[in-house]
PDB file of C-alpha atoms and ligand atoms in Angstrom:
ATOM      1  CA  UNK A   1      38.944 134.363 134.022  1.00  0.00           C
ATOM      2  CA  UNK A   2      38.429 132.544 137.293  1.00  0.00           C
ATOM      3  CA  UNK A   3      39.013 128.829 137.754  1.00  0.00           C
ATOM      4  CA  UNK A   4      39.270 127.574 141.320  1.00  0.00           C
ATOM      5  CA  UNK A   5      39.765 123.916 142.205  1.00  0.00           C
ATOM      6  CA  UNK A   6      39.067 122.483 145.645  1.00  0.00           C
ATOM      7  CA  UNK A   7      40.807 119.274 146.587  1.00  0.00           C
ATOM      8  CA  UNK A   8      41.365 117.145 149.652  1.00  0.00           C
ATOM      9  CA  UNK A   9      40.332 113.968 151.396  1.00  0.00           C
ATOM     10  CA  UNK A  10      36.813 112.499 151.361  1.00  0.00           C
ATOM     11  CA  UNK A  11      34.672 114.407 153.844  1.00  0.00           C
ATOM     12  CA  UNK A  12      36.760 117.596 153.704  1.00  0.00           C
ATOM     13  CA  UNK A  13      33.742 119.541 152.433  1.00  0.00           C
ATOM     14  CA  UNK A  14      34.895 120.052 148.829  1.00  0.00           C
ATOM     15  CA  UNK A  15      31.395 119.778 147.385  1.00  0.00           C
ATOM     16  CA  UNK A  16      29.603 121.672 150.166  1.00  0.00           C
ATOM     17  CA  UNK A  17      32.099 124.521 150.218  1.00  0.00           C
ATOM     18  CA  UNK A  18      32.519 124.551 146.427  1.00  0.00           C
ATOM     19  CA  UNK A  19      28.801 124.939 145.838  1.00  0.00           C
ATOM     20  CA  UNK A  20      28.564 127.871 148.250  1.00  0.00           C
ATOM     21  CA  UNK A  21      31.716 129.519 146.963  1.00  0.00           C
ATOM     22  CA  UNK A  22      30.329 129.340 143.428  1.00  0.00           C
ATOM     23  CA  UNK A  23      27.048 130.926 144.595  1.00  0.00           C
ATOM     24  CA  UNK A  24      28.883 133.752 146.286  1.00  0.00           C
ATOM     25  CA  UNK A  25      31.116 134.451 143.310  1.00  0.00           C
ATOM     26  CA  UNK A  26      28.346 133.887 140.797  1.00  0.00           C
ATOM     27  CA  UNK A  27      30.257 131.165 138.985  1.00  0.00           C
ATOM     28  CA  UNK A  28      29.256 127.738 137.693  1.00  0.00           C
ATOM     29  CA  UNK A  29      30.011 124.834 139.994  1.00  0.00           C
ATOM     30  CA  UNK A  30      31.273 121.446 138.846  1.00  0.00           C
ATOM     31  CA  UNK A  31      31.832 118.449 141.062  1.00  0.00           C
ATOM     32  CA  UNK A  32      34.093 116.002 139.254  1.00  0.00           C
ATOM     33  CA  UNK A  33      32.281 112.910 140.607  1.00  0.00           C
ATOM     34  CA  UNK A  34      28.914 114.274 139.468  1.00  0.00           C
ATOM     35  CA  UNK A  35      30.382 115.202 136.115  1.00  0.00           C
ATOM     36  CA  UNK A  36      31.718 111.655 135.661  1.00  0.00           C
ATOM     37  CA  UNK A  37      28.338 110.233 136.653  1.00  0.00           C
ATOM     38  CA  UNK A  38      26.449 112.409 134.200  1.00  0.00           C
ATOM     39  CA  UNK A  39      28.882 111.798 131.326  1.00  0.00           C
ATOM     40  CA  UNK A  40      28.850 107.996 131.747  1.00  0.00           C
ATOM     41  CA  UNK A  41      25.309 107.754 133.114  1.00  0.00           C
ATOM     42  CA  UNK A  42      26.623 105.582 135.932  1.00  0.00           C
ATOM     43  CA  UNK A  43      27.231 106.062 139.625  1.00  0.00           C
ATOM     44  CA  UNK A  44      30.864 106.197 140.739  1.00  0.00           C
ATOM     45  CA  UNK A  45      30.198 103.071 142.823  1.00  0.00           C
ATOM     46  CA  UNK A  46      28.958 101.263 139.706  1.00  0.00           C
ATOM     47  CA  UNK A  47      32.085 102.217 137.755  1.00  0.00           C
ATOM     48  CA  UNK A  48      34.230 100.897 140.631  1.00  0.00           C
ATOM     49  CA  UNK A  49      32.218  97.669 140.697  1.00  0.00           C
ATOM     50  CA  UNK A  50      32.387  97.113 136.936  1.00  0.00           C
ATOM     51  CA  UNK A  51      35.872  98.353 136.098  1.00  0.00           C
ATOM     52  CA  UNK A  52      37.731  98.376 139.394  1.00  0.00           C
ATOM     53  CA  UNK A  53      39.584 101.359 140.763  1.00  0.00           C
ATOM     54  CA  UNK A  54      41.951 101.341 137.796  1.00  0.00           C
ATOM     55  CA  UNK A  55      39.111 101.801 135.324  1.00  0.00           C
ATOM     56  CA  UNK A  56      37.618 104.556 137.445  1.00  0.00           C
ATOM     57  CA  UNK A  57      40.933 106.438 137.674  1.00  0.00           C
ATOM     58  CA  UNK A  58      41.324 106.457 133.893  1.00  0.00           C
ATOM     59  CA  UNK A  59      37.846 107.860 133.408  1.00  0.00           C
ATOM     60  CA  UNK A  60      38.451 110.348 136.217  1.00  0.00           C
ATOM     61  CA  UNK A  61      41.618 111.593 134.559  1.00  0.00           C
ATOM     62  CA  UNK A  62      39.902 112.034 131.202  1.00  0.00           C
ATOM     63  CA  UNK A  63      36.988 113.893 132.747  1.00  0.00           C
ATOM     64  CA  UNK A  64      39.374 116.071 134.745  1.00  0.00           C
ATOM     65  CA  UNK A  65      40.848 117.210 131.453  1.00  0.00           C
ATOM     66  CA  UNK A  66      37.370 118.212 130.272  1.00  0.00           C
ATOM     67  CA  UNK A  67      36.226 120.179 133.316  1.00  0.00           C
ATOM     68  CA  UNK A  68      39.578 121.842 133.849  1.00  0.00           C
ATOM     69  CA  UNK A  69      39.140 123.606 130.499  1.00  0.00           C
ATOM     70  CA  UNK A  70      35.932 125.313 131.571  1.00  0.00           C
ATOM     71  CA  UNK A  71      36.152 128.993 132.376  1.00  0.00           C
ATOM     72  CA  UNK A  72      34.729 130.979 135.271  1.00  0.00           C
ATOM     73  CA  UNK A  73      34.062 127.918 137.369  1.00  0.00           C
ATOM     74  CA  UNK A  74      34.580 126.379 140.765  1.00  0.00           C
ATOM     75  CA  UNK A  75      35.493 122.696 140.548  1.00  0.00           C
ATOM     76  CA  UNK A  76      35.653 120.172 143.358  1.00  0.00           C
ATOM     77  CA  UNK A  77      37.753 117.070 142.734  1.00  0.00           C
ATOM     78  CA  UNK A  78      37.290 113.557 144.086  1.00  0.00           C
ATOM     79  CA  UNK A  79      39.413 112.710 147.105  1.00  0.00           C
ATOM     80  CA  UNK A  80      41.756 110.543 145.071  1.00  0.00           C
ATOM     81  CA  UNK A  81      42.022 112.689 141.939  1.00  0.00           C
ATOM     82  CA  UNK A  82      45.245 114.530 142.859  1.00  0.00           C
ATOM     83  CA  UNK A  83      47.026 111.264 143.693  1.00  0.00           C
ATOM     84  CA  UNK A  84      46.994 109.565 140.280  1.00  0.00           C
ATOM     85  CA  UNK A  85      48.856 110.123 137.009  1.00  0.00           C
ATOM     86  CA  UNK A  86      50.137 113.681 136.618  1.00  0.00           C
ATOM     87  CA  UNK A  87      46.778 115.066 137.763  1.00  0.00           C
ATOM     88  CA  UNK A  88      48.158 117.358 140.429  1.00  0.00           C
ATOM     89  CA  UNK A  89      50.722 118.932 138.141  1.00  0.00           C
ATOM     90  CA  UNK A  90      48.103 119.353 135.446  1.00  0.00           C
ATOM     91  CA  UNK A  91      45.523 120.961 137.702  1.00  0.00           C
ATOM     92  CA  UNK A  92      48.082 123.373 139.124  1.00  0.00           C
ATOM     93  CA  UNK A  93      48.771 124.542 135.571  1.00  0.00           C
ATOM     94  CA  UNK A  94      45.088 125.003 134.913  1.00  0.00           C
ATOM     95  CA  UNK A  95      43.714 126.543 138.076  1.00  0.00           C
ATOM     96  CA  UNK A  96      44.027 128.214 141.429  1.00  0.00           C
ATOM     97  CA  UNK A  97      44.166 125.131 143.640  1.00  0.00           C
ATOM     98  CA  UNK A  98      43.118 124.939 147.283  1.00  0.00           C
ATOM     99  CA  UNK A  99      43.710 121.987 149.579  1.00  0.00           C
ATOM    100  CA  UNK A 100      40.897 121.808 152.125  1.00  0.00           C
ATOM    101  CA  UNK A 101      42.875 120.288 154.936  1.00  0.00           C
ATOM    102  CA  UNK A 102      41.087 118.576 157.791  1.00  0.00           C
ATOM    103  CA  UNK A 103      42.331 116.503 160.703  1.00  0.00           C
ATOM    104  CA  UNK A 104      41.424 112.779 160.621  1.00  0.00           C
ATOM    105  CA  UNK A 105      38.940 113.510 163.431  1.00  0.00           C
ATOM    106  CA  UNK A 106      37.100 116.203 161.443  1.00  0.00           C
ATOM    107  CA  UNK A 107      37.083 114.063 158.286  1.00  0.00           C
ATOM    108  CA  UNK A 108      35.675 111.173 160.272  1.00  0.00           C
ATOM    109  CA  UNK A 109      32.905 113.355 161.747  1.00  0.00           C
ATOM    110  CA  UNK A 110      31.973 114.727 158.328  1.00  0.00           C
ATOM    111  CA  UNK A 111      31.925 111.255 156.805  1.00  0.00           C
ATOM    112  CA  UNK A 112      29.644 110.038 159.575  1.00  0.00           C
ATOM    113  CA  UNK A 113      27.300 113.019 159.019  1.00  0.00           C
ATOM    114  CA  UNK A 114      26.959 112.450 155.278  1.00  0.00           C
ATOM    115  CA  UNK A 115      27.248 108.764 154.611  1.00  0.00           C
ATOM    116  CA  UNK A 116      27.166 108.870 150.837  1.00  0.00           C
ATOM    117  CA  UNK A 117      28.138 105.817 148.835  1.00  0.00           C
ATOM    118  CA  UNK A 118      31.888 105.802 148.821  1.00  0.00           C
ATOM    119  CA  UNK A 119      33.259 102.564 147.431  1.00  0.00           C
ATOM    120  CA  UNK A 120      36.596 102.864 149.251  1.00  0.00           C
ATOM    121  CA  UNK A 121      34.885 103.143 152.645  1.00  0.00           C
ATOM    122  CA  UNK A 122      32.125 100.605 152.257  1.00  0.00           C
ATOM    123  CA  UNK A 123      31.833  97.858 154.868  1.00  0.00           C
ATOM    124  CA  UNK A 124      34.253  99.440 157.342  1.00  0.00           C
ATOM    125  CA  UNK A 125      33.439  99.543 161.045  1.00  0.00           C
ATOM    126  CA  UNK A 126      33.882 102.923 162.797  1.00  0.00           C
ATOM    127  CA  UNK A 127      37.254 101.801 164.168  1.00  0.00           C
ATOM    128  CA  UNK A 128      38.427 100.531 160.784  1.00  0.00           C
ATOM    129  CA  UNK A 129      37.259 103.757 159.183  1.00  0.00           C
ATOM    130  CA  UNK A 130      39.238 105.887 161.648  1.00  0.00           C
ATOM    131  CA  UNK A 131      42.375 103.847 160.992  1.00  0.00           C
ATOM    132  CA  UNK A 132      41.874 103.919 157.216  1.00  0.00           C
ATOM    133  CA  UNK A 133      41.436 107.708 157.204  1.00  0.00           C
ATOM    134  CA  UNK A 134      44.649 108.183 159.174  1.00  0.00           C
ATOM    135  CA  UNK A 135      46.847 105.952 157.059  1.00  0.00           C
ATOM    136  CA  UNK A 136      45.466 106.875 153.647  1.00  0.00           C
ATOM    137  CA  UNK A 137      45.514 110.599 154.498  1.00  0.00           C
ATOM    138  CA  UNK A 138      49.196 110.268 155.329  1.00  0.00           C
ATOM    139  CA  UNK A 139      49.973 108.729 151.968  1.00  0.00           C
ATOM    140  CA  UNK A 140      47.855 111.275 150.088  1.00  0.00           C
ATOM    141  CA  UNK A 141      49.059 114.435 151.800  1.00  0.00           C
ATOM    142  CA  UNK A 142      52.239 114.794 149.730  1.00  0.00           C
ATOM    143  CA  UNK A 143      49.962 115.191 146.698  1.00  0.00           C
ATOM    144  CA  UNK A 144      47.414 117.450 148.344  1.00  0.00           C
ATOM    145  CA  UNK A 145      50.144 119.693 149.721  1.00  0.00           C
ATOM    146  CA  UNK A 146      51.236 120.563 146.187  1.00  0.00           C
ATOM    147  CA  UNK A 147      48.135 122.776 145.943  1.00  0.00           C
ATOM    148  CA  UNK A 148      48.857 126.489 145.655  1.00  0.00           C
ATOM    149  CA  UNK A 149      46.905 127.232 148.823  1.00  0.00           C
ATOM    150  CA  UNK A 150      46.223 125.227 151.948  1.00  0.00           C
ATOM    151  CA  UNK A 151      43.079 126.026 153.901  1.00  0.00           C
ATOM    152  CA  UNK A 152      42.489 124.455 157.310  1.00  0.00           C
ATOM    153  CA  UNK A 153      38.888 123.450 157.681  1.00  0.00           C
ATOM    154  CA  UNK A 154      36.933 123.190 160.886  1.00  0.00           C
ATOM    155  CA  UNK A 155      33.889 121.076 161.559  1.00  0.00           C
ATOM    156  CA  UNK A 156      31.296 122.263 159.026  1.00  0.00           C
ATOM    157  CA  UNK A 157      28.309 121.338 161.146  1.00  0.00           C
ATOM    158  CA  UNK A 158      25.886 124.057 159.989  1.00  0.00           C
ATOM    159  CA  UNK A 159      25.253 126.784 157.419  1.00  0.00           C
ATOM    160  CA  UNK A 160      26.982 129.510 159.425  1.00  0.00           C
ATOM    161  CA  UNK A 161      30.181 127.514 159.609  1.00  0.00           C
ATOM    162  CA  UNK A 162      30.063 126.828 155.879  1.00  0.00           C
ATOM    163  CA  UNK A 163      29.518 130.532 155.133  1.00  0.00           C
ATOM    164  CA  UNK A 164      32.401 131.479 157.403  1.00  0.00           C
ATOM    165  CA  UNK A 165      34.629 129.010 155.587  1.00  0.00           C
ATOM    166  CA  UNK A 166      33.624 130.510 152.216  1.00  0.00           C
ATOM    167  CA  UNK A 167      34.332 134.035 153.515  1.00  0.00           C
ATOM    168  CA  UNK A 168      37.740 132.971 154.821  1.00  0.00           C
ATOM    169  CA  UNK A 169      38.652 131.336 151.516  1.00  0.00           C
ATOM    170  CA  UNK A 170      37.754 134.572 149.690  1.00  0.00           C
ATOM    171  CA  UNK A 171      39.942 136.534 152.100  1.00  0.00           C
ATOM    172  CA  UNK A 172      42.795 134.087 151.534  1.00  0.00           C
ATOM    173  CA  UNK A 173      42.454 134.561 147.763  1.00  0.00           C
ATOM    174  CA  UNK A 174      42.092 138.367 148.080  1.00  0.00           C
ATOM    175  CA  UNK A 175      38.639 138.255 146.564  1.00  0.00           C
ATOM    176  CA  UNK A 176      36.549 141.188 147.890  1.00  0.00           C
TER     177      UNK A 176
HETATM  178  C1  S3P B 201      37.462 108.840 146.232  1.00  0.00           C
HETATM  179  C2  S3P B 201      36.673 109.887 146.617  1.00  0.00           C
HETATM  180  C3  S3P B 201      35.317 110.095 146.093  1.00  0.00           C
HETATM  181  C4  S3P B 201      35.155 109.441 144.721  1.00  0.00           C
HETATM  182  C5  S3P B 201      35.595 108.002 144.769  1.00  0.00           C
HETATM  183  C6  S3P B 201      37.039 107.836 145.237  1.00  0.00           C
HETATM  184  C7  S3P B 201      38.827 108.733 146.824  1.00  0.00           C
HETATM  185  O1  S3P B 201      35.043 111.494 146.022  1.00  0.00           O
HETATM  186  O2  S3P B 201      35.874 110.130 143.742  1.00  0.00           O
HETATM  187  O3  S3P B 201      34.707 107.350 145.625  1.00  0.00           O
HETATM  188  O4  S3P B 201      39.658 107.989 146.283  1.00  0.00           O
HETATM  189  O5  S3P B 201      39.090 109.416 147.836  1.00  0.00           O
HETATM  190  P1  S3P B 201      34.762 112.411 147.325  1.00  0.00           P
HETATM  191  O6  S3P B 201      36.082 112.867 147.863  1.00  0.00           O
HETATM  192  O7  S3P B 201      33.960 113.535 146.768  1.00  0.00           O
HETATM  193  O8  S3P B 201      34.009 111.569 148.293  1.00  0.00           O
END
């Protein structure tokens, strides 16, 4: 049974890489944010707006416990998932965990490329965003670094780079 969980900061490429890794390994792919949105029929940003971050984190934890039971899957977590409750300990018991580690500069570039709705980043100027990434990454890294594997990501600017990243992750995990 294969269960691989990708975690890391917003913009690390968890969803992009997870989707491709699942394709390559012929496994189902689950993105925890998408799973939450489909289960509650609400966007993550709407849950934040209605229930605050605290409400979102409770839902996130409950949904984590659902997806982390699935078998033969690749799962990508939300950027904050490992940093609340006992989520990191739990997910390490359930899965092969990989921290997709990016420098603040790479994360910033990725976030600028794909400006999805991220409630924690909304309304920030580029300078504020850079500063926020640096400081919040520092406080989150002790959680992320509990993952079983750490994989340094580069700028994932195109399909070739994403494929290379997927290949390198397979090599790291000894998957032929
Ligand atoms: C969050 C990251 C988001 C989403 C929510 C909170 C965070 O997921 O779960 O907006 O706290 O870092 P992505 O990392 O997929 O953007």
